[in-house]
Amino acid sequence: MSETPDKSLIPASPSEDEYVRQVTQAEPPPLLSEDDPFALFADWLKEAGEKEPNDPNAMAVATADEHGLPDVRMVLLKDVDPEGFVFYTNLGSAKGRQLAANPQAALLFHWKSLRRQVRVRGTVSPVSDAEADAYFATRARPAQLGAWASEQSRPLPDRLALEKRIAEAGLKFGLGKVARPPHWSGFRIRPQTIEFWRDRPFRLHERLVFQRAEGGWTTERLYP
């Protein structure tokens, strides 16, 4: 019989005094800029790179399976420009199969140290072979061999089976260049909406949404 989780493990909501200390310790920031979502994202990502202790480019990717049941996992952002947000994966993985069947996704960046998050929703398309080849070439050799060895999201009999496949991949390529596996590539999420969220005291957060429109973006501010 399982034990009841210890309720003390969940932090209590901040008290009014704690919120007041937050207010007195920092000047209210100016409102978020409505000019360009990708410029604003670049500014936030740069600051996250300076202050987040681990993986400032980490993002949650949400997809849906054939039953419409949501599925989410953390991946690493590997490129971003006005065309969208790019990550790479095994195409036979759960997310790879789900995106092939339903090319829509949502992303979430959460920078806890900065008390900020960015939400993205949009359509998905594969990157070009040239893009995938170029990025794959930058990966460390053991990671390249791992991409050949791993049948991502498939059942693994035991750890030895994976290590054996890695050794086999190493023998296959020897000391030569490791080519990109045909089952490994990238996806680009072209955003339809991008929401910037910034923490403010008393849960009165700032929310700014960019919506793609003909020839540009429209903006809207939301209640917290």
PDB file of C-alpha atoms in Angstrom:
ATOM      1  CA  MET A   1       0.000   0.000   0.000  1.00  0.00           C
ATOM      2  CA  SER A   2       1.509   3.317  -1.084  1.00  0.00           C
ATOM      3  CA  GLU A   3       2.132   6.050   1.440  1.00  0.00           C
ATOM      4  CA  THR A   4       0.444   9.427   1.273  1.00  0.00           C
ATOM      5  CA  PRO A   5       2.899  12.036  -0.093  1.00  0.00           C
ATOM      6  CA  ASP A   6       4.284  14.457   2.470  1.00  0.00           C
ATOM      7  CA  LYS A   7       2.322  17.695   1.977  1.00  0.00           C
ATOM      8  CA  SER A   8       5.229  19.703   3.401  1.00  0.00           C
ATOM      9  CA  LEU A   9       7.192  18.969   0.229  1.00  0.00           C
ATOM     10  CA  ILE A  10       5.045  21.514  -1.638  1.00  0.00           C
ATOM     11  CA  PRO A  11       6.056  25.091  -0.780  1.00  0.00           C
ATOM     12  CA  ALA A  12       3.374  27.325   0.680  1.00  0.00           C
ATOM     13  CA  SER A  13       2.120  30.319  -1.281  1.00  0.00           C
ATOM     14  CA  PRO A  14       4.117  33.496  -0.595  1.00  0.00           C
ATOM     15  CA  SER A  15       2.826  35.639   2.246  1.00  0.00           C
ATOM     16  CA  GLU A  16       1.905  39.276   1.792  1.00  0.00           C
ATOM     17  CA  ASP A  17       5.124  40.284   3.584  1.00  0.00           C
ATOM     18  CA  GLU A  18       7.177  38.196   1.134  1.00  0.00           C
ATOM     19  CA  TYR A  19       5.484  39.891  -1.803  1.00  0.00           C
ATOM     20  CA  VAL A  20       6.088  43.309  -0.267  1.00  0.00           C
ATOM     21  CA  ARG A  21       9.793  42.493   0.009  1.00  0.00           C
ATOM     22  CA  GLN A  22       9.826  41.627  -3.708  1.00  0.00           C
ATOM     23  CA  VAL A  23       8.249  44.973  -4.527  1.00  0.00           C
ATOM     24  CA  THR A  24      10.671  46.964  -2.381  1.00  0.00           C
ATOM     25  CA  GLN A  25      13.748  45.129  -3.669  1.00  0.00           C
ATOM     26  CA  ALA A  26      13.249  46.000  -7.343  1.00  0.00           C
ATOM     27  CA  GLU A  27      11.930  48.841  -9.443  1.00  0.00           C
ATOM     28  CA  PRO A  28       8.914  47.963 -11.608  1.00  0.00           C
ATOM     29  CA  PRO A  29      10.259  47.037 -15.070  1.00  0.00           C
ATOM     30  CA  PRO A  30       9.000  48.835 -18.187  1.00  0.00           C
ATOM     31  CA  LEU A  31       6.238  47.101 -20.121  1.00  0.00           C
ATOM     32  CA  LEU A  32       7.379  44.459 -22.575  1.00  0.00           C
ATOM     33  CA  SER A  33       8.088  45.731 -26.093  1.00  0.00           C
ATOM     34  CA  GLU A  34       5.448  45.024 -28.740  1.00  0.00           C
ATOM     35  CA  ASP A  35       7.793  45.599 -31.700  1.00  0.00           C
ATOM     36  CA  ASP A  36       9.238  42.189 -32.648  1.00  0.00           C
ATOM     37  CA  PRO A  37       8.675  38.847 -30.863  1.00  0.00           C
ATOM     38  CA  PHE A  38      11.909  37.321 -32.129  1.00  0.00           C
ATOM     39  CA  ALA A  39      14.003  40.294 -31.008  1.00  0.00           C
ATOM     40  CA  LEU A  40      12.365  40.109 -27.574  1.00  0.00           C
ATOM     41  CA  PHE A  41      12.954  36.348 -27.454  1.00  0.00           C
ATOM     42  CA  ALA A  42      16.617  36.833 -28.397  1.00  0.00           C
ATOM     43  CA  ASP A  43      17.041  39.334 -25.550  1.00  0.00           C
ATOM     44  CA  TRP A  44      15.479  36.929 -23.046  1.00  0.00           C
ATOM     45  CA  LEU A  45      17.487  33.950 -24.325  1.00  0.00           C
ATOM     46  CA  LYS A  46      20.720  35.956 -24.053  1.00  0.00           C
ATOM     47  CA  GLU A  47      19.915  36.918 -20.471  1.00  0.00           C
ATOM     48  CA  ALA A  48      18.966  33.322 -19.668  1.00  0.00           C
ATOM     49  CA  GLY A  49      22.341  32.212 -21.033  1.00  0.00           C
ATOM     50  CA  GLU A  50      24.033  34.523 -18.555  1.00  0.00           C
ATOM     51  CA  LYS A  51      21.931  33.621 -15.493  1.00  0.00           C
ATOM     52  CA  GLU A  52      20.385  30.165 -15.837  1.00  0.00           C
ATOM     53  CA  PRO A  53      22.656  27.498 -14.288  1.00  0.00           C
ATOM     54  CA  ASN A  54      21.732  24.703 -16.726  1.00  0.00           C
ATOM     55  CA  ASP A  55      20.534  24.498 -20.338  1.00  0.00           C
ATOM     56  CA  PRO A  56      19.051  27.963 -20.952  1.00  0.00           C
ATOM     57  CA  ASN A  57      17.935  26.657 -24.364  1.00  0.00           C
ATOM     58  CA  ALA A  58      15.835  23.859 -22.841  1.00  0.00           C
ATOM     59  CA  MET A  59      12.185  23.826 -23.878  1.00  0.00           C
ATOM     60  CA  ALA A  60       9.182  21.573 -23.395  1.00  0.00           C
ATOM     61  CA  VAL A  61       7.674  20.273 -26.644  1.00  0.00           C
ATOM     62  CA  ALA A  62       4.028  19.208 -26.520  1.00  0.00           C
ATOM     63  CA  THR A  63       2.487  17.005 -29.205  1.00  0.00           C
ATOM     64  CA  ALA A  64      -0.607  14.790 -29.384  1.00  0.00           C
ATOM     65  CA  ASP A  65      -0.902  11.085 -30.140  1.00  0.00           C
ATOM     66  CA  GLU A  66      -3.409   9.372 -32.437  1.00  0.00           C
ATOM     67  CA  HIS A  67      -6.048   9.537 -29.695  1.00  0.00           C
ATOM     68  CA  GLY A  68      -5.545  13.259 -29.130  1.00  0.00           C
ATOM     69  CA  LEU A  69      -3.834  12.617 -25.775  1.00  0.00           C
ATOM     70  CA  PRO A  70      -1.184  15.286 -25.129  1.00  0.00           C
ATOM     71  CA  ASP A  71       2.445  14.238 -24.766  1.00  0.00           C
ATOM     72  CA  VAL A  72       5.260  16.500 -23.552  1.00  0.00           C
ATOM     73  CA  ARG A  73       9.016  16.256 -23.019  1.00  0.00           C
ATOM     74  CA  MET A  74      12.071  18.473 -22.674  1.00  0.00           C
ATOM     75  CA  VAL A  75      14.395  19.029 -25.657  1.00  0.00           C
ATOM     76  CA  LEU A  76      17.062  21.579 -26.564  1.00  0.00           C
ATOM     77  CA  LEU A  77      16.486  24.487 -28.928  1.00  0.00           C
ATOM     78  CA  LYS A  78      19.170  24.359 -31.631  1.00  0.00           C
ATOM     79  CA  ASP A  79      18.232  27.251 -33.903  1.00  0.00           C
ATOM     80  CA  VAL A  80      15.800  30.151 -33.984  1.00  0.00           C
ATOM     81  CA  ASP A  81      15.048  32.811 -36.586  1.00  0.00           C
ATOM     82  CA  PRO A  82      11.905  34.529 -37.920  1.00  0.00           C
ATOM     83  CA  GLU A  83      10.970  31.244 -39.614  1.00  0.00           C
ATOM     84  CA  GLY A  84      10.691  29.404 -36.315  1.00  0.00           C
ATOM     85  CA  PHE A  85      12.215  27.306 -33.550  1.00  0.00           C
ATOM     86  CA  VAL A  86      14.302  24.211 -34.432  1.00  0.00           C
ATOM     87  CA  PHE A  87      15.119  21.019 -32.536  1.00  0.00           C
ATOM     88  CA  TYR A  88      16.479  17.622 -33.603  1.00  0.00           C
ATOM     89  CA  THR A  89      15.397  14.084 -32.799  1.00  0.00           C
ATOM     90  CA  ASN A  90      15.108  10.494 -33.914  1.00  0.00           C
ATOM     91  CA  LEU A  91      12.239  10.496 -36.423  1.00  0.00           C
ATOM     92  CA  GLY A  92      11.057   7.149 -35.074  1.00  0.00           C
ATOM     93  CA  SER A  93      10.679   8.513 -31.536  1.00  0.00           C
ATOM     94  CA  ALA A  94       7.259   9.154 -30.057  1.00  0.00           C
ATOM     95  CA  LYS A  95       7.440  12.863 -30.855  1.00  0.00           C
ATOM     96  CA  GLY A  96       8.772  12.150 -34.346  1.00  0.00           C
ATOM     97  CA  ARG A  97       5.880   9.827 -35.144  1.00  0.00           C
ATOM     98  CA  GLN A  98       3.327  12.150 -33.588  1.00  0.00           C
ATOM     99  CA  LEU A  99       4.575  15.176 -35.524  1.00  0.00           C
ATOM    100  CA  ALA A 100       4.564  13.210 -38.777  1.00  0.00           C
ATOM    101  CA  ALA A 101       0.887  12.373 -38.221  1.00  0.00           C
ATOM    102  CA  ASN A 102      -0.149  15.722 -36.740  1.00  0.00           C
ATOM    103  CA  PRO A 103       2.349  18.490 -37.631  1.00  0.00           C
ATOM    104  CA  GLN A 104       1.366  20.907 -34.870  1.00  0.00           C
ATOM    105  CA  ALA A 105       3.118  21.551 -31.577  1.00  0.00           C
ATOM    106  CA  ALA A 106       3.415  23.813 -28.562  1.00  0.00           C
ATOM    107  CA  LEU A 107       6.646  24.898 -26.872  1.00  0.00           C
ATOM    108  CA  LEU A 108       7.365  26.240 -23.413  1.00  0.00           C
ATOM    109  CA  PHE A 109      10.558  27.941 -22.240  1.00  0.00           C
ATOM    110  CA  HIS A 110      10.701  28.404 -18.467  1.00  0.00           C
ATOM    111  CA  TRP A 111      13.576  30.419 -17.038  1.00  0.00           C
ATOM    112  CA  LYS A 112      13.058  29.962 -13.332  1.00  0.00           C
ATOM    113  CA  SER A 113      15.974  32.158 -12.278  1.00  0.00           C
ATOM    114  CA  LEU A 114      14.538  35.040 -14.313  1.00  0.00           C
ATOM    115  CA  ARG A 115      10.902  34.328 -13.390  1.00  0.00           C
ATOM    116  CA  ARG A 116       9.955  34.313 -17.067  1.00  0.00           C
ATOM    117  CA  GLN A 117       8.412  31.969 -19.574  1.00  0.00           C
ATOM    118  CA  VAL A 118       7.643  31.958 -23.290  1.00  0.00           C
ATOM    119  CA  ARG A 119       4.847  29.905 -24.827  1.00  0.00           C
ATOM    120  CA  VAL A 120       4.754  29.071 -28.546  1.00  0.00           C
ATOM    121  CA  ARG A 121       2.060  27.358 -30.626  1.00  0.00           C
ATOM    122  CA  GLY A 122       2.326  26.645 -34.324  1.00  0.00           C
ATOM    123  CA  THR A 123       2.695  24.348 -37.288  1.00  0.00           C
ATOM    124  CA  VAL A 124       5.631  22.010 -37.788  1.00  0.00           C
ATOM    125  CA  SER A 125       7.727  21.143 -40.834  1.00  0.00           C
ATOM    126  CA  PRO A 126      10.954  19.150 -41.281  1.00  0.00           C
ATOM    127  CA  VAL A 127      14.234  21.007 -41.684  1.00  0.00           C
ATOM    128  CA  SER A 128      16.173  20.534 -44.908  1.00  0.00           C
ATOM    129  CA  ASP A 129      18.725  17.727 -45.261  1.00  0.00           C
ATOM    130  CA  ALA A 130      21.452  20.368 -45.534  1.00  0.00           C
ATOM    131  CA  GLU A 131      20.419  21.924 -42.204  1.00  0.00           C
ATOM    132  CA  ALA A 132      20.276  18.546 -40.485  1.00  0.00           C
ATOM    133  CA  ASP A 133      23.658  17.511 -41.916  1.00  0.00           C
ATOM    134  CA  ALA A 134      25.258  20.777 -40.817  1.00  0.00           C
ATOM    135  CA  TYR A 135      23.991  20.487 -37.256  1.00  0.00           C
ATOM    136  CA  PHE A 136      24.783  16.762 -36.969  1.00  0.00           C
ATOM    137  CA  ALA A 137      28.391  17.514 -37.942  1.00  0.00           C
ATOM    138  CA  THR A 138      28.737  19.761 -34.865  1.00  0.00           C
ATOM    139  CA  ARG A 139      27.788  16.996 -32.408  1.00  0.00           C
ATOM    140  CA  ALA A 140      30.444  15.165 -30.425  1.00  0.00           C
ATOM    141  CA  ARG A 141      31.391  11.844 -32.001  1.00  0.00           C
ATOM    142  CA  PRO A 142      29.923   9.724 -29.137  1.00  0.00           C
ATOM    143  CA  ALA A 143      26.621  11.585 -29.587  1.00  0.00           C
ATOM    144  CA  GLN A 144      26.754  10.927 -33.328  1.00  0.00           C
ATOM    145  CA  LEU A 145      27.281   7.207 -32.697  1.00  0.00           C
ATOM    146  CA  GLY A 146      24.477   7.282 -30.145  1.00  0.00           C
ATOM    147  CA  ALA A 147      22.095   8.602 -32.798  1.00  0.00           C
ATOM    148  CA  TRP A 148      22.819   5.466 -34.855  1.00  0.00           C
ATOM    149  CA  ALA A 149      22.557   3.147 -31.860  1.00  0.00           C
ATOM    150  CA  SER A 150      19.385   4.366 -30.163  1.00  0.00           C
ATOM    151  CA  GLU A 151      15.945   3.216 -31.261  1.00  0.00           C
ATOM    152  CA  GLN A 152      14.497   6.156 -29.362  1.00  0.00           C
ATOM    153  CA  SER A 153      11.221   5.552 -27.488  1.00  0.00           C
ATOM    154  CA  ARG A 154      11.297   1.821 -28.322  1.00  0.00           C
ATOM    155  CA  PRO A 155      11.547  -0.840 -25.571  1.00  0.00           C
ATOM    156  CA  LEU A 156      15.138  -1.468 -24.383  1.00  0.00           C
ATOM    157  CA  PRO A 157      15.800  -5.049 -23.171  1.00  0.00           C
ATOM    158  CA  ASP A 158      18.679  -3.947 -20.929  1.00  0.00           C
ATOM    159  CA  ARG A 159      21.515  -1.412 -20.833  1.00  0.00           C
ATOM    160  CA  LEU A 160      23.916  -3.902 -22.388  1.00  0.00           C
ATOM    161  CA  ALA A 161      21.827  -3.972 -25.566  1.00  0.00           C
ATOM    162  CA  LEU A 162      22.350  -0.211 -26.024  1.00  0.00           C
ATOM    163  CA  GLU A 163      26.064  -0.411 -25.282  1.00  0.00           C
ATOM    164  CA  LYS A 164      26.397  -3.237 -27.807  1.00  0.00           C
ATOM    165  CA  ARG A 165      24.706  -1.158 -30.514  1.00  0.00           C
ATOM    166  CA  ILE A 166      26.998   1.800 -29.741  1.00  0.00           C
ATOM    167  CA  ALA A 167      30.030  -0.478 -30.083  1.00  0.00           C
ATOM    168  CA  GLU A 168      28.692  -1.813 -33.396  1.00  0.00           C
ATOM    169  CA  ALA A 169      28.224   1.742 -34.692  1.00  0.00           C
ATOM    170  CA  GLY A 170      31.783   2.565 -33.648  1.00  0.00           C
ATOM    171  CA  LEU A 171      33.112  -0.433 -35.582  1.00  0.00           C
ATOM    172  CA  LYS A 172      31.029   0.506 -38.620  1.00  0.00           C
ATOM    173  CA  PHE A 173      32.550   3.969 -38.935  1.00  0.00           C
ATOM    174  CA  GLY A 174      35.984   3.248 -37.466  1.00  0.00           C
ATOM    175  CA  LEU A 175      38.020   6.448 -37.444  1.00  0.00           C
ATOM    176  CA  GLY A 176      36.092   7.922 -40.368  1.00  0.00           C
ATOM    177  CA  LYS A 177      33.416  10.572 -40.469  1.00  0.00           C
ATOM    178  CA  VAL A 178      30.077   9.598 -38.921  1.00  0.00           C
ATOM    179  CA  ALA A 179      27.293  10.316 -41.403  1.00  0.00           C
ATOM    180  CA  ARG A 180      23.887  11.487 -40.222  1.00  0.00           C
ATOM    181  CA  PRO A 181      21.468   8.559 -39.842  1.00  0.00           C
ATOM    182  CA  PRO A 182      18.497   8.659 -42.234  1.00  0.00           C
ATOM    183  CA  HIS A 183      16.172   8.291 -39.230  1.00  0.00           C
ATOM    184  CA  TRP A 184      17.558  11.394 -37.470  1.00  0.00           C
ATOM    185  CA  SER A 185      16.670  14.967 -38.421  1.00  0.00           C
ATOM    186  CA  GLY A 186      15.032  18.144 -37.196  1.00  0.00           C
ATOM    187  CA  PHE A 187      11.716  19.950 -36.990  1.00  0.00           C
ATOM    188  CA  ARG A 188      10.908  23.644 -37.250  1.00  0.00           C
ATOM    189  CA  ILE A 189       7.927  25.048 -35.347  1.00  0.00           C
ATOM    190  CA  ARG A 190       6.561  28.067 -37.204  1.00  0.00           C
ATOM    191  CA  PRO A 191       4.717  30.035 -34.530  1.00  0.00           C
ATOM    192  CA  GLN A 192       1.170  31.222 -34.923  1.00  0.00           C
ATOM    193  CA  THR A 193       1.248  32.698 -31.420  1.00  0.00           C
ATOM    194  CA  ILE A 194       4.071  33.593 -29.038  1.00  0.00           C
ATOM    195  CA  GLU A 195       3.260  34.586 -25.472  1.00  0.00           C
ATOM    196  CA  PHE A 196       5.745  36.282 -23.165  1.00  0.00           C
ATOM    197  CA  TRP A 197       5.054  35.915 -19.438  1.00  0.00           C
ATOM    198  CA  ARG A 198       6.874  37.821 -16.708  1.00  0.00           C
ATOM    199  CA  ASP A 199       6.424  37.354 -12.980  1.00  0.00           C
ATOM    200  CA  ARG A 200       5.010  40.237 -10.990  1.00  0.00           C
ATOM    201  CA  PRO A 201       4.162  40.388  -7.266  1.00  0.00           C
ATOM    202  CA  PHE A 202       0.811  39.161  -5.935  1.00  0.00           C
ATOM    203  CA  ARG A 203       0.331  36.912  -9.019  1.00  0.00           C
ATOM    204  CA  LEU A 204      -0.387  40.045 -11.094  1.00  0.00           C
ATOM    205  CA  HIS A 205       1.892  38.831 -13.873  1.00  0.00           C
ATOM    206  CA  GLU A 206       2.506  40.510 -17.213  1.00  0.00           C
ATOM    207  CA  ARG A 207       1.358  38.611 -20.316  1.00  0.00           C
ATOM    208  CA  LEU A 208       1.955  39.788 -23.879  1.00  0.00           C
ATOM    209  CA  VAL A 209       0.755  37.704 -26.857  1.00  0.00           C
ATOM    210  CA  PHE A 210       1.973  38.090 -30.439  1.00  0.00           C
ATOM    211  CA  GLN A 211      -0.424  36.672 -33.064  1.00  0.00           C
ATOM    212  CA  ARG A 212       0.796  36.085 -36.617  1.00  0.00           C
ATOM    213  CA  ALA A 213      -1.091  38.221 -39.117  1.00  0.00           C
ATOM    214  CA  GLU A 214      -0.785  39.146 -42.782  1.00  0.00           C
ATOM    215  CA  GLY A 215       2.591  40.820 -43.178  1.00  0.00           C
ATOM    216  CA  GLY A 216       3.504  40.886 -39.496  1.00  0.00           C
ATOM    217  CA  TRP A 217       2.176  40.430 -35.971  1.00  0.00           C
ATOM    218  CA  THR A 218      -0.639  41.761 -33.859  1.00  0.00           C
ATOM    219  CA  THR A 219      -0.293  42.058 -30.081  1.00  0.00           C
ATOM    220  CA  GLU A 220      -2.631  41.677 -27.166  1.00  0.00           C
ATOM    221  CA  ARG A 221      -2.135  41.940 -23.428  1.00  0.00           C
ATOM    222  CA  LEU A 222      -3.896  39.391 -21.225  1.00  0.00           C
ATOM    223  CA  TYR A 223      -5.121  39.422 -17.654  1.00  0.00           C
ATOM    224  CA  PRO A 224      -2.826  37.341 -15.429  1.00  0.00           C
TER     225      PRO A 224
END
